XYZ file of C-alpha atoms in Angstrom:
610
model
C 0.000 0.000 0.000
C 1.410 3.381 -1.078
C 0.904 5.730 1.847
C 2.458 8.685 -0.024
C 4.683 10.052 2.697
C 6.269 13.456 2.087
C 9.865 14.547 2.414
C 9.438 16.768 5.477
C 11.400 15.742 8.545
C 10.411 16.124 12.172
C 12.508 18.160 14.549
C 14.201 16.387 17.426
C 11.576 17.799 19.786
C 8.706 16.561 17.613
C 10.282 13.128 17.297
C 10.769 12.984 21.073
C 7.107 13.875 21.658
C 5.899 11.009 19.456
C 8.447 8.524 20.806
C 7.468 9.358 24.379
C 3.997 8.071 23.544
C 4.783 5.176 21.190
C 8.236 4.147 22.344
C 11.319 4.206 20.123
C 10.870 2.896 16.559
C 12.029 -0.670 16.007
C 13.099 -0.186 12.368
C 13.271 2.361 9.578
C 9.830 1.243 8.497
C 8.599 3.231 11.483
C 10.614 6.320 10.651
C 14.010 5.617 12.182
C 17.342 5.939 10.379
C 17.504 3.247 7.725
C 19.982 0.358 7.951
C 20.857 -2.361 5.433
C 19.039 -4.960 7.516
C 15.831 -2.945 7.386
C 15.879 -2.919 3.579
C 15.476 -6.690 3.393
C 11.869 -6.861 4.591
C 9.003 -4.809 5.939
C 7.774 -5.639 9.381
C 5.387 -4.298 11.911
C 2.777 -3.023 9.459
C -0.099 -5.051 10.841
C 0.799 -4.226 14.440
C 1.189 -0.548 13.607
C -2.163 -0.383 11.855
C -3.783 -1.971 14.896
C -2.534 1.044 16.860
C -4.477 3.483 14.677
C -6.391 4.509 17.812
C -3.201 6.165 19.080
C -3.406 8.789 16.340
C -5.396 11.253 18.475
C -3.089 10.845 21.517
C -0.150 11.263 19.127
C -1.543 14.518 17.781
C -2.048 15.677 21.371
C 1.535 14.748 22.199
C 2.944 16.931 19.416
C 0.503 19.794 19.924
C 1.169 19.793 23.684
C 4.943 19.811 23.236
C 5.290 22.226 20.307
C 2.029 24.164 20.180
C 1.178 23.129 16.632
C 1.558 20.123 14.302
C 4.011 20.525 11.436
C 4.048 18.490 8.236
C 7.206 16.735 9.398
C 5.717 15.817 12.764
C 2.514 14.556 11.143
C 4.513 12.552 8.622
C 6.610 10.945 11.363
C 3.543 10.046 13.421
C 1.938 8.520 10.320
C 5.029 6.417 9.613
C 4.979 5.127 13.174
C 1.306 4.114 12.903
C 1.184 3.240 9.173
C -1.575 5.794 8.639
C -1.895 7.633 5.298
C -0.823 11.259 5.900
C -3.869 12.524 3.991
C -6.160 10.764 6.485
C -4.173 12.018 9.464
C -4.322 15.568 8.091
C -8.095 15.227 7.905
C -8.147 14.161 11.557
C -5.766 16.904 12.734
C -7.768 19.645 11.011
C -11.073 18.307 12.377
C -10.378 19.501 15.935
C -10.390 23.144 16.991
C -7.621 22.775 19.584
C -5.056 21.562 17.034
C -3.271 23.739 14.486
C -1.389 22.602 11.389
C -0.062 26.131 10.853
C 2.709 27.769 12.888
C 1.472 29.666 15.934
C 2.918 30.836 19.261
C 3.539 28.269 21.971
C 0.880 29.898 24.164
C -2.762 29.944 23.120
C -5.394 31.845 25.098
C -8.910 30.533 24.469
C -11.502 33.171 25.389
C -15.058 31.852 25.586
C -17.597 33.791 23.515
C -20.549 31.447 23.944
C -23.936 32.104 25.528
C -23.247 32.510 29.259
C -19.971 34.336 28.642
C -21.507 36.495 25.919
C -24.140 37.650 28.425
C -21.347 38.386 30.929
C -19.335 40.660 28.633
C -17.166 38.311 26.593
C -16.996 40.742 23.655
C -15.442 43.463 25.796
C -13.082 40.921 27.385
C -11.905 39.686 23.968
C -11.351 43.222 22.695
C -9.346 44.131 25.797
C -7.217 40.985 25.707
C -6.519 41.330 21.984
C -5.474 44.946 22.504
C -3.067 43.949 25.297
C -1.712 40.846 23.559
C -1.079 42.093 20.069
C 1.387 40.824 17.499
C 4.745 39.874 18.948
C 3.394 39.010 22.402
C 4.034 35.295 21.919
C 0.378 34.560 22.635
C -2.312 33.553 20.159
C -5.766 34.739 21.264
C -8.575 32.539 19.981
C -12.295 33.125 20.410
C -13.661 29.848 21.677
C -16.983 28.062 22.056
C -18.117 27.113 25.558
C -15.290 26.190 27.946
C -17.643 24.598 30.482
C -16.999 27.311 33.082
C -20.414 28.962 32.793
C -20.891 29.440 36.549
C -17.822 31.711 36.505
C -18.413 33.552 33.241
C -16.671 35.126 31.420
C -13.933 32.521 31.115
C -10.543 32.053 29.499
C -8.177 29.076 29.256
C -4.441 29.493 28.609
C -2.410 26.567 27.247
C 1.371 26.900 27.045
C 3.097 24.185 25.027
C 6.161 22.482 26.417
C 7.332 19.466 28.357
C 5.162 19.397 30.325
C 2.337 21.441 28.864
C 1.059 24.078 31.302
C -2.461 25.408 31.622
C -4.203 28.155 33.558
C -7.888 28.950 33.883
C -9.116 32.492 34.391
C -12.763 32.615 35.463
C -14.351 34.978 36.083
C -11.852 36.611 33.763
C -10.806 40.195 33.539
C -8.339 41.519 30.983
C -5.587 41.562 33.615
C -6.291 38.044 34.882
C -6.514 36.585 31.374
C -3.245 38.253 30.343
C -1.546 36.920 33.498
C -2.824 33.393 32.791
C -1.434 33.572 29.258
C 1.911 35.166 30.078
C 2.681 33.269 33.288
C 0.390 30.230 33.693
C 2.421 28.915 36.627
C 1.821 32.170 38.525
C -1.913 32.402 37.818
C -4.224 32.132 40.839
C -5.417 28.629 41.664
C -8.921 27.707 40.570
C -11.572 27.755 43.296
C -12.647 24.366 44.667
C -15.385 22.472 42.851
C -17.697 22.946 45.843
C -18.115 26.615 44.948
C -19.930 25.473 41.808
C -22.560 23.800 44.037
C -24.540 26.617 45.721
C -26.497 24.074 47.778
C -23.337 23.172 49.685
C -23.559 24.893 53.051
C -27.189 25.844 52.490
C -30.448 24.322 53.669
C -30.634 21.877 50.768
C -27.366 20.132 51.590
C -28.930 17.139 53.341
C -31.065 16.427 50.264
C -28.062 15.914 48.002
C -27.454 12.432 46.622
C -25.186 12.731 43.586
C -23.310 15.744 44.950
C -23.245 14.704 48.602
C -19.462 14.231 48.663
C -18.503 17.361 46.679
C -16.919 19.766 49.146
C -16.839 17.069 51.841
C -14.210 14.598 50.648
C -10.697 15.371 49.508
C -10.868 14.614 45.764
C -7.275 13.388 45.854
C -7.817 10.908 48.705
C -9.098 7.409 48.027
C -9.229 6.725 51.774
C -11.425 9.772 52.326
C -13.733 8.618 49.539
C -14.074 5.167 51.090
C -14.652 6.680 54.528
C -17.689 8.449 53.061
C -19.311 5.366 51.576
C -17.099 4.887 48.564
C -16.968 1.390 47.011
C -20.005 0.221 48.961
C -21.907 0.098 45.669
C -19.219 -1.959 43.928
C -19.243 -4.532 46.731
C -23.014 -4.728 46.409
C -22.624 -5.212 42.656
C -20.301 -8.174 43.199
C -22.755 -9.595 45.726
C -25.728 -9.620 43.314
C -23.859 -10.333 40.078
C -24.023 -8.665 36.630
C -27.633 -9.691 35.977
C -28.635 -8.370 39.399
C -26.999 -5.025 38.701
C -28.845 -4.671 35.394
C -32.101 -5.654 37.079
C -31.643 -3.011 39.790
C -30.811 -0.302 37.239
C -33.837 -1.298 35.156
C -36.207 -1.386 38.123
C -34.946 2.014 39.262
C -36.084 3.510 35.952
C -32.732 5.174 35.273
C -32.605 6.840 31.860
C -29.719 8.588 30.147
C -28.957 12.062 31.461
C -27.322 13.339 28.291
C -30.601 14.344 26.668
C -31.774 11.246 24.789
C -33.297 9.691 27.957
C -32.785 6.115 26.744
C -33.361 3.469 29.464
C -29.940 2.581 30.864
C -30.894 -0.932 31.980
C -32.123 -1.804 28.501
C -28.883 -0.551 26.950
C -26.772 -2.541 29.396
C -28.841 -5.693 28.912
C -28.566 -5.432 25.133
C -24.781 -5.037 25.381
C -24.319 -7.834 27.911
C -26.326 -10.304 25.794
C -24.222 -9.893 22.648
C -22.226 -13.052 21.812
C -19.457 -11.072 20.106
C -16.504 -10.185 22.344
C -14.790 -8.179 23.720
C -17.384 -5.779 25.092
C -16.456 -2.165 25.818
C -17.675 0.542 28.164
C -17.320 4.190 27.141
C -17.949 7.132 29.445
C -18.831 10.242 27.471
C -17.319 13.164 29.387
C -17.176 15.406 26.324
C -19.917 17.739 27.539
C -19.650 20.530 24.996
C -23.238 21.795 24.966
C -23.071 25.547 25.703
C -24.166 26.042 29.286
C -23.246 22.532 30.459
C -20.660 21.962 33.190
C -22.141 19.361 35.580
C -19.845 16.502 34.565
C -16.816 18.723 35.091
C -17.885 19.508 38.658
C -18.426 15.812 39.463
C -15.020 14.825 38.063
C -13.242 17.662 39.857
C -15.057 17.282 43.165
C -15.713 13.534 43.414
C -13.543 11.733 40.839
C -13.528 8.330 42.554
C -17.305 8.107 42.214
C -16.914 7.980 38.441
C -14.149 5.372 38.647
C -16.377 3.196 40.848
C -19.433 3.722 38.640
C -17.518 2.841 35.477
C -16.241 -0.334 37.147
C -19.802 -1.352 38.052
C -21.043 -0.625 34.536
C -18.190 -2.602 32.999
C -18.944 -5.534 35.302
C -22.619 -5.445 34.357
C -22.094 -5.456 30.589
C -19.176 -7.896 30.578
C -16.518 -5.345 29.616
C -12.917 -5.536 30.772
C -11.833 -2.210 29.284
C -13.402 1.191 29.770
C -12.614 4.426 27.979
C -13.181 7.828 29.545
C -13.485 10.335 26.694
C -12.767 13.662 28.382
C -13.073 16.996 26.630
C -9.767 18.728 26.023
C -10.825 21.986 27.692
C -10.918 20.408 31.173
C -7.305 20.371 32.470
C -8.206 20.077 36.168
C -10.734 17.302 35.550
C -8.055 15.470 33.561
C -5.577 15.800 36.422
C -8.104 14.622 39.013
C -9.261 11.638 36.943
C -5.712 10.555 36.089
C -4.830 10.609 39.779
C -7.991 8.757 40.814
C -7.514 6.033 38.198
C -3.862 5.624 39.178
C -4.702 5.330 42.883
C -7.535 2.871 42.225
C -5.215 0.742 40.100
C -2.485 0.799 42.761
C -4.960 -0.295 45.461
C -6.474 -3.212 43.514
C -9.692 -1.417 42.619
C -8.772 -1.544 38.944
C -6.634 -4.081 37.138
C -6.515 -7.837 36.774
C -8.389 -8.712 39.976
C -10.726 -5.962 41.174
C -11.340 -6.273 44.938
C -10.116 -9.868 44.750
C -13.293 -10.917 42.926
C -11.605 -12.359 39.841
C -12.955 -9.602 37.607
C -10.500 -7.689 35.416
C -11.296 -4.100 34.473
C -9.241 -1.025 33.681
C -9.898 2.502 32.454
C -8.040 4.511 29.837
C -8.512 8.242 29.382
C -8.763 9.649 25.877
C -8.779 13.422 25.466
C -10.983 15.203 23.002
C -9.636 18.230 21.199
C -12.493 20.646 20.716
C -15.308 19.097 18.666
C -18.921 19.369 19.861
C -19.993 16.627 17.460
C -17.897 14.096 19.407
C -20.573 14.201 22.095
C -22.594 12.014 19.695
C -21.756 8.445 20.656
C -20.714 7.067 17.260
C -18.685 10.190 16.438
C -16.966 9.634 19.786
C -16.144 6.045 18.780
C -14.612 7.257 15.515
C -12.578 9.811 17.427
C -11.167 7.183 19.795
C -10.362 4.901 16.851
C -8.281 7.623 15.187
C -10.706 8.832 12.540
C -12.566 12.070 11.990
C -15.283 12.463 14.596
C -18.169 11.997 12.181
C -21.352 10.173 13.244
C -22.098 6.748 11.817
C -25.380 5.698 10.296
C -27.558 3.455 12.473
C -28.245 0.529 12.482
C -26.114 -1.239 13.521
C -26.434 0.270 16.971
C -23.511 0.591 19.408
C -24.796 -2.252 21.588
C -24.163 -4.500 18.575
C -21.223 -2.837 16.820
C -19.780 0.116 18.651
C -16.184 0.907 19.555
C -13.767 -1.109 17.363
C -16.827 -2.811 15.883
C -17.624 -4.551 19.173
C -20.650 -4.357 21.519
C -20.372 -1.127 23.486
C -22.317 0.559 26.279
C -21.918 4.347 26.247
C -23.149 6.604 29.055
C -22.309 10.077 30.261
C -20.874 10.960 33.671
C -24.142 11.898 35.361
C -25.881 8.724 34.194
C -23.107 6.527 35.537
C -22.822 8.130 38.977
C -26.578 7.590 39.432
C -25.837 3.852 39.575
C -24.107 4.262 42.940
C -27.206 5.370 44.928
C -29.329 2.809 43.059
C -27.182 0.002 44.467
C -26.704 1.475 47.933
C -30.305 2.540 48.616
C -32.057 -0.022 46.420
C -34.013 0.428 43.222
C -37.365 0.999 44.950
C -36.081 3.788 47.177
C -34.332 5.386 44.225
C -37.458 5.174 42.028
C -39.450 6.883 44.778
C -37.423 10.034 44.085
C -38.823 12.143 41.264
C -41.862 11.138 39.237
C -43.202 7.907 37.806
C -41.631 8.409 34.388
C -38.605 10.468 35.405
C -37.069 8.850 38.461
C -34.203 9.876 40.676
C -32.338 13.154 41.188
C -31.240 15.410 38.325
C -28.365 17.849 37.992
C -29.176 21.232 36.474
C -26.586 23.692 35.158
C -27.886 27.162 35.942
C -26.080 30.231 34.617
C -26.685 33.573 32.969
C -28.615 36.341 34.722
C -28.784 34.733 38.171
C -27.220 35.576 41.530
C -26.030 32.057 42.366
C -24.994 30.240 39.180
C -23.874 26.646 39.518
C -24.989 23.018 39.653
C -28.270 22.306 41.412
C -29.437 18.833 42.355
C -33.217 18.500 42.535
C -35.597 15.571 42.208
C -37.343 15.277 38.878
C -40.664 17.112 39.067
C -39.480 20.374 40.590
C -40.617 23.311 38.495
C -38.454 25.695 36.522
C -39.620 28.511 38.782
C -38.515 26.665 41.918
C -35.075 26.119 40.410
C -34.705 29.753 39.407
C -35.823 30.856 42.878
C -32.910 28.890 44.320
C -30.508 30.507 41.866
C -31.929 34.021 42.327
C -32.908 35.714 39.072
C -31.417 39.178 38.563
C -33.382 42.125 37.201
C -36.305 41.460 34.857
C -36.331 38.008 33.274
C -36.657 38.061 29.483
C -36.290 34.381 28.572
C -34.934 31.046 29.740
C -33.053 28.692 27.428
C -33.668 25.048 28.373
C -31.322 22.387 27.046
C -28.552 24.649 25.764
C -27.971 25.664 22.152
C -29.783 22.502 21.006
C -32.731 23.253 23.306
C -35.430 25.892 23.235
C -36.543 29.142 24.852
C -39.454 29.522 27.254
C -41.133 32.720 28.421
C -41.098 34.180 31.952
C -44.790 33.246 32.314
C -44.004 29.560 31.720
C -41.941 28.923 34.849
C -44.435 26.364 36.156
C -43.080 23.810 33.660
C -42.170 20.635 35.583
C -38.545 19.692 35.066
C -39.117 16.168 33.790
C -38.564 14.660 30.367
C -42.294 14.266 29.832
C -43.212 17.620 31.392
C -40.919 19.689 29.195
C -41.968 17.674 26.145
C -45.649 18.409 26.811
C -44.782 22.089 27.150
C -43.147 22.065 23.733
C -39.654 22.410 25.202
C -36.834 19.991 25.992
C -34.904 19.172 29.146
C -31.792 18.108 27.260
C -28.825 17.568 29.514
C -30.157 19.952 32.164
C -28.976 23.358 30.925
C -30.911 26.340 32.296
C -29.665 29.676 30.953
C -31.544 32.712 32.248
C -31.441 36.002 30.346
C -32.694 39.344 31.619
C -33.894 42.222 29.476
C -30.375 43.641 29.087
C -29.282 40.710 26.877
C -29.775 41.359 23.133
C -31.744 38.300 22.067
C -31.151 38.606 18.268
C -27.375 38.623 18.818
C -27.761 35.588 21.074
C -29.595 33.680 18.347
C -26.931 34.641 15.847
C -24.261 33.247 18.208
C -26.195 29.970 18.392
C -26.312 29.817 14.597
C -22.580 30.522 14.382
C -21.945 27.760 16.888
C -23.784 25.134 14.842
C -22.155 26.286 11.614
C -18.713 25.881 13.202
C -19.490 22.561 14.874
C -21.200 20.783 11.963
C -18.922 17.951 10.847
C -20.001 18.550 7.242
C -20.739 14.899 6.532
C -24.379 15.319 5.459
C -25.759 17.993 3.134
C -28.793 19.107 5.205
C -26.608 20.071 8.159
C -23.552 21.239 6.219
C -25.569 23.607 4.030
C -28.482 24.268 6.389
C -26.394 25.618 9.271
C -24.715 28.083 6.878
C -28.023 29.227 5.389
C -29.465 29.646 8.906
C -26.572 31.862 9.955
C -26.769 33.915 6.747
C -30.495 34.571 7.206
C -30.008 35.611 10.841
C -27.177 37.948 9.829
C -29.496 39.651 7.352
C -32.227 39.999 9.962
C -29.958 41.246 12.757
C -28.000 43.663 10.559
C -31.083 44.708 8.548
C -29.372 44.026 5.239
C -32.102 41.829 3.779
C -35.007 43.029 1.686
C -37.687 41.463 3.863
C -37.379 39.896 7.331
C -40.565 37.870 6.772
C -39.061 36.099 3.765
C -35.923 35.305 5.758
C -38.035 33.841 8.553
C -39.887 31.715 5.998
C -36.519 30.555 4.671
C -35.386 29.745 8.220
C -38.452 27.560 8.730
C -37.883 25.707 5.473
C -34.206 25.128 6.184
C -34.992 24.137 9.772
C -37.497 21.498 8.676
C -35.010 20.070 6.182
C -32.276 19.829 8.818
C -34.639 18.275 11.361
C -35.972 15.667 8.928
C -32.862 14.705 6.969
C -29.719 15.232 9.069
C -27.778 12.122 10.081
C -27.389 13.011 13.759
C -28.782 15.150 16.527
C -26.625 18.184 15.748
C -28.395 18.975 12.503
C -31.728 17.754 13.837
C -31.664 20.263 16.711
C -29.747 23.185 15.151
C -33.016 25.018 14.422
C -34.708 24.400 17.787
C -33.583 27.477 19.703
C -34.172 29.848 16.790
C -37.623 28.379 16.139
C -38.649 28.690 19.792
C -37.408 32.289 19.949
C -39.495 33.213 16.917
C -42.634 31.341 17.964
C -42.597 31.753 21.767
C -40.773 35.026 22.248
C -41.659 36.878 19.072
C -37.963 37.600 18.628
C -38.274 39.303 15.235
C -41.741 40.837 15.402
């Protein structure tokens, strides 16, 4: 097979970055200096191709060390993995956090998405760009949501090197953002995760289930976690067996918390019953929906709970390997999860014989690199496998052919940590929380025009008004966005909507992953809708025509309406409806199917362009 390698050579630093991940090359066929012995035969091709899934970590290794990915570095990585450079280039250019063009070693990502936009992101960007002009050694990039909405506006500085250094500035000012970019090691430490949970220290603390340990346990201490009930659920899982675990999860009525609300027990049962092996477990921690940050808070404040929950899920579905796909914009969550997994492995809670029960299970972290579409499960599988993060057509479904073509159970962080109280309190007690069709507690990400932004844990069935009362709405409420950019707007007179999957559906809205963005009358709604349209245009993978073309046409029409450059706003709204229907009916995945939702709800419920 002619892989068509180029003539560019890697620098010593680029070669060292790749070799640190893959180990030194065994022969010139992997990019080392050629010897006469190597010219006699080719070897290692099959083994190298089976490591295609290391392409994304390899790109991270180079980007982290150098700050960008040169042609020589890409070529060397491709030789090591026997990947065609054209394919690897397509992967490298798919992700927003990578660059294949020279840029400074330090990149400052300034969030311009919904919560940050309402908190003055435009002024922050202008100030930072004025201070860090050409020659500063810092590249300033306007970024989609960084998952720091409770501390908006936010900025993330990444300084390439060995090791790579990061600094978060949130809430950011021009001075703090510039300090984070110029001296990340000297930037102030991030506040503890507990500050993102306003119920901690308030009257509602005793009602917490999923967040009960955040702010109580030391997230770095496995002993502290176990002293507060940690690994009780795993021992119960071993006591009742895999079928018993699935039965408990099914009886509890647990459904996916990522927005699709698919029954978790049914998914696990379908995966466990597949005769094809091996089975895989994937935890989707790539929460990139604007306004979403609940999984980040759980991983930063209670990381061992996710390790335990993933172990239980793997045991239930018959998997011996789990992948945690963590979004690249979460440096502290990455650090906490790496430490937790390492400690669990060292103490026999991961590895060849978990808790001495004869069950082997381990977890590997894979970092995303800035692609909203990778939150879709099959796009996530492609990303892990070393391909562009484009969704696959279904069927076959992941429970039949998922990661590496094998049966796979995929759940997000919040869904998995719900398994712990199900096993410790019992399915009946768990199902008694919430409503008949939406059982258990739910995490809500509240941000925007509120006094106490953060994560709120409430039982399903609480109303939107009750949630906003806890958060404290500022000034005069104009609208509430439920479900994030893929969700929909509701009016201030609709706050009696019950926060359940069925309740929001009956109200013509969506609960989604639990995003609640409040906007007062100082927020320019048309500009907000335009930002949503820009987001979907940027994040469309481009695989299918309805989404690739529709998201562009949607943004163009909104530009004409907002800037009053079109001949007739009514005709543009008619065009928006036509394009929206086409995207909803014909797009391959949920991105295109929901890209019109927020705009449609703003027009129909809020009269945004009347």
